Short mmCIF file of C-alpha atoms in Angstrom, two decimals:
data_model
loop_
_atom_site.label_atom_id
_atom_site.label_comp_id
_atom_site.label_asym_id
_atom_site.label_seq_id
_atom_site.Cartn_x
_atom_site.Cartn_y
_atom_site.Cartn_z
CA MET F 1 6.76 9.92 14.09
CA LEU F 2 8.31 7.25 11.85
CA LEU F 3 6.37 5.98 8.90
CA PHE F 4 7.18 2.78 6.65
CA ASP F 5 6.15 2.91 3.01
CA THR F 6 5.77 -0.70 2.62
CA HIS F 7 5.32 -0.61 -1.28
CA LEU F 8 6.80 1.47 -3.91
CA HIS F 9 8.45 1.20 -7.22
CA LEU F 10 11.62 2.96 -8.32
CA SER F 11 13.02 3.18 -11.90
CA LYS F 12 16.58 3.61 -12.70
CA GLU F 13 15.95 6.94 -14.25
CA ILE F 14 15.16 8.36 -10.80
CA ASP F 15 18.28 9.35 -8.67
CA PRO F 16 17.46 7.43 -5.16
CA VAL F 17 19.38 9.79 -2.99
CA PRO F 18 17.02 12.79 -3.35
CA PHE F 19 13.99 10.58 -3.80
CA PHE F 20 14.47 9.16 -0.47
CA GLY F 21 15.73 12.13 1.05
CA GLU F 22 12.56 14.02 0.32
CA ALA F 23 10.58 11.47 2.00
CA ARG F 24 12.78 11.37 5.05
CA ALA F 25 12.13 15.08 5.47
CA GLN F 26 8.49 14.14 5.77
CA GLU F 27 9.20 11.60 8.48
CA VAL F 28 9.13 8.71 6.25
CA GLY F 29 12.13 6.64 7.39
CA LEU F 30 11.66 3.17 6.08
CA PHE F 31 10.93 1.84 2.50
CA LEU F 32 10.46 -1.28 0.67
CA VAL F 33 11.03 -1.12 -3.11
CA ALA F 34 9.18 -3.86 -4.75
CA GLY F 35 10.38 -5.89 -7.84
CA THR F 36 8.04 -6.86 -10.67
CA SER F 37 10.30 -8.99 -13.16
CA SER F 38 13.60 -10.66 -13.78
CA GLU F 39 14.40 -7.32 -15.58
CA ASP F 40 14.27 -5.31 -12.67
CA GLY F 41 15.39 -7.76 -9.88
CA GLU F 42 18.95 -6.86 -10.00
CA TYR F 43 18.34 -3.07 -9.64
CA VAL F 44 15.79 -3.38 -7.09
CA SER F 45 17.91 -5.76 -5.03
CA SER F 46 20.68 -3.41 -5.25
CA LEU F 47 18.86 -0.50 -3.72
CA ALA F 48 18.41 -2.55 -0.52
CA ASP F 49 20.59 -0.77 2.37
CA PRO F 50 19.16 -1.80 5.73
CA GLU F 51 21.41 0.87 7.41
CA ALA F 52 19.66 3.54 5.44
CA GLY F 53 16.11 2.03 6.12
CA VAL F 54 15.60 0.90 2.35
CA TYR F 55 14.48 -2.74 1.94
CA ALA F 56 13.54 -4.69 -1.22
CA ALA F 57 11.42 -7.48 -2.56
CA VAL F 58 11.81 -9.38 -5.74
CA GLY F 59 9.33 -11.41 -7.80
CA VAL F 60 7.14 -11.55 -10.98
CA HIS F 61 4.14 -9.34 -11.17
CA PRO F 62 1.18 -10.92 -13.02
CA HIS F 63 1.60 -8.53 -15.93
CA SER F 64 5.28 -9.97 -16.55
CA ALA F 65 4.10 -13.68 -15.91
CA GLU F 66 4.13 -14.64 -19.44
CA LYS F 67 7.73 -13.71 -20.03
CA PHE F 68 8.90 -15.68 -16.87
CA ALA F 69 10.72 -18.98 -17.44
CA THR F 70 11.42 -21.36 -14.66
CA GLU F 71 15.15 -21.41 -15.20
CA GLU F 72 15.27 -17.98 -13.89
CA LEU F 73 14.32 -19.09 -10.20
CA SER F 74 18.04 -19.58 -9.50
CA VAL F 75 18.57 -15.83 -10.13
CA PHE F 76 15.80 -14.93 -7.74
CA ARG F 77 17.01 -17.12 -4.98
CA ALA F 78 20.59 -15.44 -5.47
CA TRP F 79 18.81 -12.05 -4.97
CA LEU F 80 16.83 -13.23 -2.08
CA SER F 81 19.79 -14.12 -0.14
CA LEU F 82 21.13 -10.46 -0.22
CA PRO F 83 20.85 -8.39 2.98
CA GLY F 84 17.79 -6.36 3.00
CA VAL F 85 15.90 -8.32 0.27
CA VAL F 86 13.26 -9.22 2.78
CA ALA F 87 10.37 -10.57 0.73
CA VAL F 88 9.03 -12.33 -2.43
CA GLY F 89 6.91 -9.98 -4.42
CA GLU F 90 5.14 -8.58 -6.12
CA ILE F 91 3.61 -11.54 -7.03
CA GLY F 92 -0.17 -12.59 -7.79
CA LEU F 93 -3.01 -12.44 -10.07
CA ASP F 94 -4.44 -9.51 -12.24
CA PHE F 95 -7.68 -10.64 -14.07
CA TYR F 96 -8.61 -6.93 -14.78
CA TYR F 97 -5.96 -6.28 -17.25
CA ASP F 98 -5.11 -9.92 -18.34
CA PHE F 99 -1.80 -8.62 -19.71
CA SER F 100 -0.49 -12.34 -19.13
CA PRO F 101 -2.81 -15.57 -19.85
CA ARG F 102 -4.66 -16.18 -16.71
CA LEU F 103 -3.33 -19.97 -16.58
CA LYS F 104 0.16 -18.58 -16.88
CA GLN F 105 -0.33 -16.10 -14.00
CA GLU F 106 -1.63 -18.87 -11.90
CA ARG F 107 1.28 -20.79 -12.69
CA VAL F 108 3.93 -18.26 -11.85
CA PHE F 109 2.12 -17.16 -8.80
CA ALA F 110 2.19 -20.80 -7.34
CA THR F 111 5.84 -21.16 -8.37
CA PHE F 112 6.87 -18.00 -6.24
CA LEU F 113 4.72 -19.17 -3.54
CA GLU F 114 6.47 -22.29 -3.42
CA LEU F 115 9.85 -20.51 -3.47
CA ALA F 116 8.92 -18.11 -0.51
CA ALA F 117 7.87 -21.28 1.43
CA GLU F 118 11.17 -22.81 0.62
CA LEU F 119 13.28 -19.80 1.56
CA ARG F 120 10.85 -18.92 4.53
CA LYS F 121 10.30 -15.40 3.30
CA PRO F 122 7.01 -13.33 3.57
CA VAL F 123 5.13 -12.72 0.37
CA ILE F 124 3.77 -9.49 -1.16
CA ILE F 125 0.51 -10.27 -3.11
CA HIS F 126 -1.11 -8.44 -6.06
CA CYS F 127 -4.85 -9.21 -6.34
CA ARG F 128 -7.01 -7.60 -8.88
CA GLU F 129 -10.45 -9.00 -9.99
CA ALA F 130 -9.15 -12.49 -8.96
CA PHE F 131 -9.98 -13.02 -5.30
CA ALA F 132 -11.27 -16.56 -5.56
CA GLN F 133 -8.25 -17.87 -7.55
CA CYS F 134 -5.75 -15.89 -5.62
CA TYR F 135 -7.07 -16.77 -2.16
CA GLN F 136 -7.24 -20.49 -3.01
CA LEU F 137 -3.62 -20.69 -4.38
CA VAL F 138 -2.56 -19.08 -1.12
CA LYS F 139 -4.58 -21.15 0.94
CA GLU F 140 -3.40 -24.35 -0.59
CA GLY F 141 0.18 -23.34 -1.60
CA PHE F 142 1.51 -21.01 1.14
CA PRO F 143 2.39 -22.37 4.93
CA ARG F 144 -0.09 -20.80 7.40
CA GLU F 145 2.89 -19.91 9.77
CA LEU F 146 4.68 -17.64 7.39
CA PRO F 147 3.24 -13.95 6.99
CA PHE F 148 1.97 -12.29 3.90
CA VAL F 149 0.54 -9.11 2.88
CA VAL F 150 -2.28 -8.38 0.24
CA HIS F 151 -0.90 -4.99 -0.97
CA SER F 152 -3.23 -2.09 -2.36
CA PHE F 153 -6.32 -3.63 -0.86
CA THR F 154 -9.60 -2.69 -2.61
CA GLY F 155 -11.61 -5.74 -1.88
CA THR F 156 -14.87 -6.28 0.22
CA VAL F 157 -15.23 -6.67 3.86
CA ALA F 158 -16.01 -10.20 3.27
CA GLU F 159 -12.82 -10.57 1.32
CA ALA F 160 -10.80 -8.78 3.83
CA GLU F 161 -12.21 -11.14 6.53
CA GLN F 162 -11.23 -14.36 4.47
CA TRP F 163 -7.57 -12.97 3.90
CA LEU F 164 -7.35 -12.18 7.69
CA GLU F 165 -8.34 -15.74 8.58
CA LEU F 166 -5.60 -16.94 6.69
CA GLY F 167 -3.38 -14.49 8.80
CA ALA F 168 -2.64 -11.90 6.06
CA LEU F 169 -1.86 -8.28 6.79
CA LEU F 170 -3.72 -5.75 4.34
CA SER F 171 -2.14 -2.57 2.98
CA PHE F 172 -3.87 0.63 2.04
CA ASN F 173 -2.53 3.58 -0.13
CA GLY F 174 -3.61 6.82 -1.64
CA MET F 175 -6.94 5.29 -2.94
CA VAL F 176 -8.31 5.65 0.73
CA THR F 177 -8.27 9.32 0.07
CA PHE F 178 -10.41 9.26 -3.31
CA LYS F 179 -13.86 10.47 -3.33
CA LYS F 180 -15.59 7.53 -4.66
CA ALA F 181 -13.56 5.00 -2.43
CA ASP F 182 -16.11 4.49 0.33
CA ASN F 183 -15.75 0.61 -0.24
CA ILE F 184 -12.04 0.77 0.65
CA ARG F 185 -12.74 2.99 3.66
CA THR F 186 -15.29 0.56 4.77
CA ALA F 187 -12.99 -2.35 4.40
CA LEU F 188 -10.20 -0.47 6.25
CA GLU F 189 -12.59 -0.14 9.23
CA ALA F 190 -12.71 -3.91 9.43
CA VAL F 191 -8.95 -4.40 9.76
CA PRO F 192 -7.47 -5.09 13.21
CA HIS F 193 -4.91 -2.61 14.00
CA ASP F 194 -2.20 -5.24 14.23
CA ARG F 195 -2.78 -6.53 10.63
CA LEU F 196 -2.76 -2.90 8.90
CA LEU F 197 0.15 -1.48 6.69
CA LEU F 198 0.53 1.77 4.75
CA GLU F 199 1.91 2.17 1.34
CA THR F 200 2.07 4.70 -1.63
CA ASP F 201 2.59 2.31 -4.34
CA SER F 202 4.50 5.18 -5.96
CA PRO F 203 4.74 6.21 -8.80
CA TYR F 204 0.96 5.28 -9.02
CA LEU F 205 -2.12 6.54 -7.20
CA ALA F 206 -1.06 9.62 -5.71
CA PRO F 207 -3.43 10.74 -2.73
CA VAL F 208 -5.77 13.75 -2.88
CA PRO F 209 -4.74 16.56 -3.34
CA TYR F 210 -1.87 15.29 -5.25
CA ARG F 211 -4.06 12.96 -7.41
CA GLY F 212 -2.97 12.87 -11.13
CA LYS F 213 0.63 13.71 -10.28
CA THR F 214 3.55 11.35 -9.79
CA ASN F 215 3.22 9.77 -6.45
CA THR F 216 6.29 9.57 -4.13
CA PRO F 217 7.01 8.22 -0.54
CA ALA F 218 6.91 11.90 0.55
CA PHE F 219 2.99 11.76 0.25
CA LEU F 220 2.73 8.97 2.60
CA PRO F 221 1.94 11.26 5.62
CA VAL F 222 -1.10 12.38 3.65
CA ILE F 223 -2.10 8.61 3.57
CA ALA F 224 -1.43 8.32 7.14
CA GLU F 225 -3.56 11.26 8.15
CA SER F 226 -6.60 10.01 6.16
CA VAL F 227 -6.28 6.49 7.37
CA ALA F 228 -5.88 7.89 11.09
CA ARG F 229 -8.89 10.09 10.61
CA GLN F 230 -11.02 7.17 9.36
CA LEU F 231 -10.15 4.89 12.36
CA GLN F 232 -10.35 7.78 14.80
CA LEU F 233 -6.64 7.39 15.75
CA GLU F 234 -3.88 10.05 16.11
CA THR F 235 -1.53 10.16 13.18
CA GLU F 236 1.49 9.32 15.26
CA GLN F 237 -0.39 6.43 17.06
CA LEU F 238 -1.11 5.02 13.23
CA ALA F 239 2.50 5.60 12.33
CA CYS F 240 3.77 3.69 15.37
CA LEU F 241 1.40 0.79 14.87
CA THR F 242 1.74 0.36 11.01
CA THR F 243 5.56 0.67 11.45
CA ALA F 244 5.61 -2.10 13.99
CA ASN F 245 3.39 -4.22 11.92
CA ALA F 246 5.59 -3.86 8.92
CA CYS F 247 8.70 -4.56 10.91
CA ARG F 248 7.31 -7.77 12.03
CA LEU F 249 5.99 -8.87 8.88
CA PHE F 250 9.61 -8.26 6.98
CA GLY F 251 11.72 -9.51 10.10
CA ILE F 252 13.31 -6.03 10.66
CA PRO F 253 14.31 -5.10 14.06
CA ILE F 254 12.58 -1.93 15.64
#
C-alpha cells in the first residue's frame, strides 16, 4: 500500500527528515507540500525532491492576497520551473475569515489561474464560503483541458457535481472522520473514484482519534481507512486508486 498525501504544510521549524520518515513508516510514500505566499515559496520549493517522493506547489493563499504584488509573479515563475514543483497553489477564495478584501482575493486568484494556464500547470484550489465566485472564476479563467483539485472539500453534493462537470478532482481530509461531518461524507459518496484524492492538510485538521493534536502525514492511513469504509472499499484498493489519481493530476510517473 502506497498513500499520497496531496496537501500538507511544513514550516521551517520542523526537521523534514524525521517528519517524512515517520509517515513513510506508515506507508505514506508520496507528499505534496503546498505554499501559501511569496514568503514561504522559496522554502516550499526547496523541499521538492522527486527521488524522495516529495513534491511542491507554490501560490498565494487568499489569506495572503492583500500582501501580494503583481511584480512578484516572476519569482513564482522561477519556482514553478524547478524539478518537483508540480502545481500552482494553494490559491482561491476564503469568504469565511475574510483576512484579505474579497475583491483583492478575486484578483489574485484570477492572476494565478492565468499563470497556471500560461505554464500549463495544475491548480490547487482553496474555496471556503465562496463557491459561486470561485466556481465562476475557474469556469471563465482556467482552460478546461487542464486539471485542478478543490482541496479540503466541504461543500454540498450539488457543488461537488458542478466542480466535477468542470473536470475537478476533490480532496478529502481528517474532517471526514468528525462526528458532525455527515455532509462531507455524503458529498464523498457522490465523487467518482477516478476524481478522488486524500490529504491531511497538516498541521491542521487531525483526524479522530487524534483530533486536537498537531496533524501529520503519518495520520493519513486513518483518513484512508475512514474513506474506504464509507465507500465500501478495501483500504489498499482506495490507496491504489487515489495515488494513481494524484500522480495523473500532477504529472508524476507511477
